[in-house]
mmCIF file of C-alpha atoms in Angstrom:
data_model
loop_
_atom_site.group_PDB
_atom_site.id
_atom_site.type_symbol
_atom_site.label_atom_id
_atom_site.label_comp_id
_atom_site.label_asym_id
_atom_site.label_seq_id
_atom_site.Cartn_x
_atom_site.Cartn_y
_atom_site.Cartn_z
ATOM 1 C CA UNK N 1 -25.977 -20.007 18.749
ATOM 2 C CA UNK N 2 -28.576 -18.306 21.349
ATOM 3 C CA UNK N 3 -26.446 -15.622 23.157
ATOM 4 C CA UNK N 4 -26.987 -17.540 26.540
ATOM 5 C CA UNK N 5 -25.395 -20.220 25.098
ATOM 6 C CA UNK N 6 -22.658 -18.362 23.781
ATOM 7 C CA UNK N 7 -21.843 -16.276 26.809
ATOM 8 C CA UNK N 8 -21.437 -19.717 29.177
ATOM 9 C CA UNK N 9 -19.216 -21.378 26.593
ATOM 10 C CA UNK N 10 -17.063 -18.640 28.176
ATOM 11 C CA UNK N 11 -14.790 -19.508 30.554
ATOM 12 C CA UNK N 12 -15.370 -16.152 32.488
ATOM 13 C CA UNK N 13 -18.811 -16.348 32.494
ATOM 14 C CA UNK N 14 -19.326 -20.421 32.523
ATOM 15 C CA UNK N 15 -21.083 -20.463 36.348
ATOM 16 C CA UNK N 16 -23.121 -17.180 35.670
ATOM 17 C CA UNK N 17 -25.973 -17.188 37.158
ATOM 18 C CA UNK N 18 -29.725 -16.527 35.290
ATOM 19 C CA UNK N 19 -30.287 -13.699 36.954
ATOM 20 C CA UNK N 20 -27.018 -11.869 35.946
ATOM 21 C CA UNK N 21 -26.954 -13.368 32.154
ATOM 22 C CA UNK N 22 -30.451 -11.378 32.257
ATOM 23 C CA UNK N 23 -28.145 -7.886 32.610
ATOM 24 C CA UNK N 24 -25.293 -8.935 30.416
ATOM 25 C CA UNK N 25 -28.092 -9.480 27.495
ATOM 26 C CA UNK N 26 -29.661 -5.933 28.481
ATOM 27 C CA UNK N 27 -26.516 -4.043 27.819
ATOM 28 C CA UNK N 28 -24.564 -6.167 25.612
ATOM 29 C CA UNK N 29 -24.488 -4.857 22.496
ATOM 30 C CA UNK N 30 -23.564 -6.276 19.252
ATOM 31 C CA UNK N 31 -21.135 -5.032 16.627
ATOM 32 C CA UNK N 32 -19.585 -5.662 12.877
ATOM 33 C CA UNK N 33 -16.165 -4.337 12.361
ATOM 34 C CA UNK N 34 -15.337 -5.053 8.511
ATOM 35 C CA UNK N 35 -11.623 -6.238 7.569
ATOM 36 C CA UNK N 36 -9.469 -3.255 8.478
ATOM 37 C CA UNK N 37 -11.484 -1.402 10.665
ATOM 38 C CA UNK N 38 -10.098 -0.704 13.840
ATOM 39 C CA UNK N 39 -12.703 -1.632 17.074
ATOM 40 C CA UNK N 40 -10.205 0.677 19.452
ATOM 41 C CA UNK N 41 -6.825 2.421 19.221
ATOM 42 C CA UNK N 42 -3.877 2.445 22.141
ATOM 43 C CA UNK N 43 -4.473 5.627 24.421
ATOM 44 C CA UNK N 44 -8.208 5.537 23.482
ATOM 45 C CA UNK N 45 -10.362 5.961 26.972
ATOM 46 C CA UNK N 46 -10.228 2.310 27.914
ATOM 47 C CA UNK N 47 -14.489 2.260 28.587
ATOM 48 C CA UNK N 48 -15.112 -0.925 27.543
ATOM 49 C CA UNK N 49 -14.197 -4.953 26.954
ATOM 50 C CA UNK N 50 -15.298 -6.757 23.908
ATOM 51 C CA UNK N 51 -16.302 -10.232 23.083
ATOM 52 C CA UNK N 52 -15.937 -11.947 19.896
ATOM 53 C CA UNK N 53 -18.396 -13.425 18.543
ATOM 54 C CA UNK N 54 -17.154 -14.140 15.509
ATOM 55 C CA UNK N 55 -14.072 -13.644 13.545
ATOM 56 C CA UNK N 56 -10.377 -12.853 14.388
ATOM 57 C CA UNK N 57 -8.928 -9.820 15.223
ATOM 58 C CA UNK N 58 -5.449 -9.097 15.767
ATOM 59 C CA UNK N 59 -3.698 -6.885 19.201
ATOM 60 C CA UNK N 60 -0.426 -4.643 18.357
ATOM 61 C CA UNK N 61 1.344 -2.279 19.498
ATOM 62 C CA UNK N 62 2.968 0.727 17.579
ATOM 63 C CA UNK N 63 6.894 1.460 18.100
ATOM 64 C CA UNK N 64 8.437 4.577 18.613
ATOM 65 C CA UNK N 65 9.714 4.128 14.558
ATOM 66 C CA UNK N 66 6.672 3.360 13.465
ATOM 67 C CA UNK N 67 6.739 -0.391 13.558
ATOM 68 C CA UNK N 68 3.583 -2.419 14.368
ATOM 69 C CA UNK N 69 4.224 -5.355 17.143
ATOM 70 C CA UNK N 70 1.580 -7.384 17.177
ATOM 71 C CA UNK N 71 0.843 -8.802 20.353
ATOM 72 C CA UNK N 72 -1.864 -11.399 19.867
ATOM 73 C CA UNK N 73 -4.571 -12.619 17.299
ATOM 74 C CA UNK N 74 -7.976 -12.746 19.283
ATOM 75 C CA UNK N 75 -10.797 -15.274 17.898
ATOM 76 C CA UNK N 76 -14.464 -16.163 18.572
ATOM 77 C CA UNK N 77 -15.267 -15.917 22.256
ATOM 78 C CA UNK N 78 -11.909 -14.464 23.381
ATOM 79 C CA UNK N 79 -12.328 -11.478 25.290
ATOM 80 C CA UNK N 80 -10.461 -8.402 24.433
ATOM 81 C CA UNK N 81 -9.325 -5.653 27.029
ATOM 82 C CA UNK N 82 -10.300 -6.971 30.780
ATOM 83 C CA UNK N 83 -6.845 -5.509 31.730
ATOM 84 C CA UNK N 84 -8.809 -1.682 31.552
ATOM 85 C CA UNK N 85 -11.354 -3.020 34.055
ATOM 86 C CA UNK N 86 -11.673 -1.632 37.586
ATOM 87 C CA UNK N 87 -8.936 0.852 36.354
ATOM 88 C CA UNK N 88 -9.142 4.154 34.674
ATOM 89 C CA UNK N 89 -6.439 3.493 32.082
ATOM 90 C CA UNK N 90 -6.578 3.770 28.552
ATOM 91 C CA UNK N 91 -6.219 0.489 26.003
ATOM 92 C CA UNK N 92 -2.626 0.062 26.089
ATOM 93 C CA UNK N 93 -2.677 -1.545 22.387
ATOM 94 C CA UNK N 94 -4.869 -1.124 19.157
ATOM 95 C CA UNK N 95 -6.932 -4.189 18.292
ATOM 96 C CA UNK N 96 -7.980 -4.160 14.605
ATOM 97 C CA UNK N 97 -10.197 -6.836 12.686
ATOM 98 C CA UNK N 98 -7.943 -8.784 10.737
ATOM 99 C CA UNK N 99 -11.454 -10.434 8.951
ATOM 100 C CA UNK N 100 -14.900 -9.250 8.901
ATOM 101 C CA UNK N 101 -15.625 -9.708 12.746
ATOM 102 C CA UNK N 102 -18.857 -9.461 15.359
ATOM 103 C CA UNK N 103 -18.325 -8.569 18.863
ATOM 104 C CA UNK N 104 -20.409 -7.801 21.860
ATOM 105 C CA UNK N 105 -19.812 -4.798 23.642
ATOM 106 C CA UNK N 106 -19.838 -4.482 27.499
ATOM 107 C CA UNK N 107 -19.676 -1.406 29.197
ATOM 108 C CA UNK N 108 -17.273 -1.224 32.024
ATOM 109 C CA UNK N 109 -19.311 -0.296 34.566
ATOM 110 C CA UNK N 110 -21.901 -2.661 33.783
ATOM 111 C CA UNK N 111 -19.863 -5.804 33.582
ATOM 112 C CA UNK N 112 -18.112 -4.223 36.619
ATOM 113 C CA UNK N 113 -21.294 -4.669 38.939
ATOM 114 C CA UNK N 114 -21.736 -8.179 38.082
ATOM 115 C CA UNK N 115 -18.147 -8.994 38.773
ATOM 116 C CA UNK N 116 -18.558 -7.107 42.138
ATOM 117 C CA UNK N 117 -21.788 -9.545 42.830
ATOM 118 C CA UNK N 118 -20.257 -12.771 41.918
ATOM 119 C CA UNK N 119 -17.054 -14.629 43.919
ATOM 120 C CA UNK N 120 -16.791 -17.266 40.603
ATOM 121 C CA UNK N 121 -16.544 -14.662 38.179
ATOM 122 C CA UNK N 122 -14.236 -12.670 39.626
ATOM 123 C CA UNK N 123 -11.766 -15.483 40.401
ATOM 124 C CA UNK N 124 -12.045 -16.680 36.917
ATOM 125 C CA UNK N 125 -11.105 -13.049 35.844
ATOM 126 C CA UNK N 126 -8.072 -12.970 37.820
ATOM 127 C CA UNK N 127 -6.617 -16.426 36.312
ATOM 128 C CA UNK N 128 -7.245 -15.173 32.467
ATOM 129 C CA UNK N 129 -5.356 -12.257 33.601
ATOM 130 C CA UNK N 130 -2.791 -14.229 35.128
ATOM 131 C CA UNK N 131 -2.495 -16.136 32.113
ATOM 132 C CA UNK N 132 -2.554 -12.879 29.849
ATOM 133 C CA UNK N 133 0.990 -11.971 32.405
ATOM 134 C CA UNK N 134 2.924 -15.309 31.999
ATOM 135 C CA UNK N 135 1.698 -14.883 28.223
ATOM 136 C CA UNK N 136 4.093 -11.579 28.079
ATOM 137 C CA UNK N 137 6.547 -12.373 29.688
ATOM 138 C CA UNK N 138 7.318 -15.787 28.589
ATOM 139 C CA UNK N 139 7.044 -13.592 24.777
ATOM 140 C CA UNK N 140 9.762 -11.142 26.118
ATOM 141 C CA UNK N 141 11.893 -14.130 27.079
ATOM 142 C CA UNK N 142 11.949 -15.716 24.207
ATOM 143 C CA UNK N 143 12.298 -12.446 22.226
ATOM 144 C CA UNK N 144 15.073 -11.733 24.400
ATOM 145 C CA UNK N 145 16.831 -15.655 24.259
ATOM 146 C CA UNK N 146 16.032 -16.728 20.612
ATOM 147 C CA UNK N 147 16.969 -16.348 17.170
ATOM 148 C CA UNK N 148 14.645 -15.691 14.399
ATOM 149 C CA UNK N 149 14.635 -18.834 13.349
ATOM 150 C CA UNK N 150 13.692 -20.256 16.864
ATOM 151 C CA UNK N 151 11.127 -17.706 16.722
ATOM 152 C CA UNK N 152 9.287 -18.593 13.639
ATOM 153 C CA UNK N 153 8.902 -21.771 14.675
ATOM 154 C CA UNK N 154 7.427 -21.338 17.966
ATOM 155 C CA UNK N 155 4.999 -19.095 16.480
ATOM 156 C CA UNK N 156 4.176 -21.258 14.027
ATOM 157 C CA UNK N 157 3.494 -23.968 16.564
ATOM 158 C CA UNK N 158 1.382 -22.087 18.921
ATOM 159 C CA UNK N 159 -0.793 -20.898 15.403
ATOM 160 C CA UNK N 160 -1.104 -24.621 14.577
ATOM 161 C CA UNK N 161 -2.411 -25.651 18.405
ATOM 162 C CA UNK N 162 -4.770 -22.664 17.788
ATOM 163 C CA UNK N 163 -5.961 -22.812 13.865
ATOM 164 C CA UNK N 164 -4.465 -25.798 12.513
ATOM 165 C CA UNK N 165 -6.834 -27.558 10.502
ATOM 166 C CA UNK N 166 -5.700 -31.509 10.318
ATOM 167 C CA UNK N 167 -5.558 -33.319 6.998
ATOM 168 C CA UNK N 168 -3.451 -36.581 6.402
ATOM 169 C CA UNK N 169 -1.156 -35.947 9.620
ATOM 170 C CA UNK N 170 -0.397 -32.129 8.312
ATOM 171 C CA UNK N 171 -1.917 -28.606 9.667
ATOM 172 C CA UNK N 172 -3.057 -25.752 7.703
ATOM 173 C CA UNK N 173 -3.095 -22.874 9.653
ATOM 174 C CA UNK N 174 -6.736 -21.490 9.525
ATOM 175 C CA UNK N 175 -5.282 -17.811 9.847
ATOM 176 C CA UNK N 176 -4.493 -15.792 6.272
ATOM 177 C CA UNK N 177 -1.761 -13.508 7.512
ATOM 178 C CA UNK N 178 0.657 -11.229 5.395
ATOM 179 C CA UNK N 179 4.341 -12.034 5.900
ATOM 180 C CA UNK N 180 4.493 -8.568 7.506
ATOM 181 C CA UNK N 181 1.975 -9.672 10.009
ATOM 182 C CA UNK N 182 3.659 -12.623 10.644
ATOM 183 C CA UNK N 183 7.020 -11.127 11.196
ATOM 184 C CA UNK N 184 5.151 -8.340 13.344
ATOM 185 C CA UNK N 185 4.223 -11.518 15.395
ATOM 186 C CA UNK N 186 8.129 -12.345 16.304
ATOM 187 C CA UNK N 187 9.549 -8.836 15.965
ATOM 188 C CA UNK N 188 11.128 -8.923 12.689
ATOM 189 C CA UNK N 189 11.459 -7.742 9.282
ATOM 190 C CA UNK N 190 9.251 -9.315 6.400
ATOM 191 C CA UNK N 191 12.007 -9.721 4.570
ATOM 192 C CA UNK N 192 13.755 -11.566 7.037
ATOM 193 C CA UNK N 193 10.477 -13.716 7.512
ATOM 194 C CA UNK N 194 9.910 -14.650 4.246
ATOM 195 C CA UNK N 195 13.820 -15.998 4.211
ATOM 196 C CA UNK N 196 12.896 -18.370 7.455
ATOM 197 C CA UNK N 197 9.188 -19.591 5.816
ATOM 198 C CA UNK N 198 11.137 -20.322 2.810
ATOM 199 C CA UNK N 199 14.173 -22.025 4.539
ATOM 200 C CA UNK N 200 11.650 -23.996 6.500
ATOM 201 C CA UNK N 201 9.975 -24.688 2.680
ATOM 202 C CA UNK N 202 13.208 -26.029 1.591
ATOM 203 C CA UNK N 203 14.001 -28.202 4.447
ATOM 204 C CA UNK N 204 10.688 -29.928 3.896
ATOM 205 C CA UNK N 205 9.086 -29.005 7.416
ATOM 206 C CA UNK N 206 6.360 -26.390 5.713
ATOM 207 C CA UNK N 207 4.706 -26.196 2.825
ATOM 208 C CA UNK N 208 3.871 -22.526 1.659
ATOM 209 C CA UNK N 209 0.968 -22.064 -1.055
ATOM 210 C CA UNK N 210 0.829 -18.050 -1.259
ATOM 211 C CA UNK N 211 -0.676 -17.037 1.896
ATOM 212 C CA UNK N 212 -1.709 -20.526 3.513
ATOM 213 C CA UNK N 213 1.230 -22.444 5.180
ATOM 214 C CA UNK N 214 0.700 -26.279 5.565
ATOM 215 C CA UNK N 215 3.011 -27.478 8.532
ATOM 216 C CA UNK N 216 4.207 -30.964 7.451
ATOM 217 C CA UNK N 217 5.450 -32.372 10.493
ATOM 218 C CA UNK N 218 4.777 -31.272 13.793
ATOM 219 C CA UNK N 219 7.157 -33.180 15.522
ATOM 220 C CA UNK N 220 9.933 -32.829 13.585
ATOM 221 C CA UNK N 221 9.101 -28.962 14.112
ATOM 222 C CA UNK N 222 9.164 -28.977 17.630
ATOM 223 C CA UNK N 223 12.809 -31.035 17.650
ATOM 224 C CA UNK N 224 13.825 -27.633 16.406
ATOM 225 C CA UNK N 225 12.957 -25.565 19.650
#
């Protein structure tokens, strides 16, 4: 896909105008991060937001013991970091590619003057953000409220509505995490994550083969929560 295309599939940048997609192409510029690699690290100068292009990446934070958190898996044509514009903060989390992944790179001050010059942009800024906030703290809540097991399946849900790939009425999730990733995802042990995957296994709601899970039943899932 031509970038101009890409850019206005964007929600951000949907009502750009041709004049300003003319400076987002001049100083966009495009990256490979390999599996692994990290694109930025928490308390790095927050400089820059990225685009995906093309791959996943995953956002986490790093506990005092050492722990990773993981915040949020990022996939093409999310954008990564908007919280550090028109602020001089650093990234408050580490985003790492959790696959080989392709981003564009916009300079803050760049896509800062283009925000500055268009009302639509701007506004559309301020409800991802928004979004990003009720995102948190409806994560904290249920963090706070549920059990593990509650938590699992939420997760799993909101992974299916996001990479589930439909065959014969059942969802495989589209998204090879490890079970420590996973239980990084609900603030948990792998161990104890493996027990809930395979206590959903055995009560016939998920199917796991190695690394992919196959949700069987949505609804009977979401009866569950």
């Amino acid at each position: 896909m031509v970038f101009d295309n890409y850019i206005r599939e964007i929600p951000i940048f949907s009502g750009i105008s041709d004049k300003e997609l003319d400076k987002i192409k001049k100083v966009a510029k495009e990256r490979l991060y390999k599996k692994g690699n990290i694109l930025f690290s928490e308390g790095d100068r927050g400089n820059s937001i990225f685009i995906v292009k093309h791959g996943k990446v995953k956002v986490y934070k790093t506990s005092n013991d050492g722990r990773e958190i993981i915040l949020d898996i990022k996939d093409d044509g999310d954008v990564i970091a908007e919280v550090v514009l028109f602020s001089d903060i650093a990234y408050p989390a580490t985003v790492e590619a959790i696959e080989d992944t392709k981003v564009y790179v916009l300079k803050n001050k760049d896509i800062e003057e283009i925000i500055r010059n268009n009302a639509e942009i701007a506004l559309e800024m301020i409800k991802v953000l928004n979004k990003r906030l009720k995102e948190a703290q409806k994560k904290l809540k249920n963090m706070a409220l549920d059990d593990t097991y509650a938590r699992m399946i939420k997760i799993l849900l909101q992974l299916c509505e996001k990479y589930g790939l439909q065959e014969s009425g059942k969802y495989k999730l589209d998204l090879k995490l490890t079970r420590e990733e996973l239980a990084n995802l609900i603030g948990t042990s792998r161990e104890t994550a493996s027990r809930m995957l395979n206590r959903l296994d055995n009560e016939n709601l998920i199917k796991i083969r190695g690394r992919d899970i196959i949700i069987l039943s949505k609804s009977k899932l979401k009866k569950w929560v």
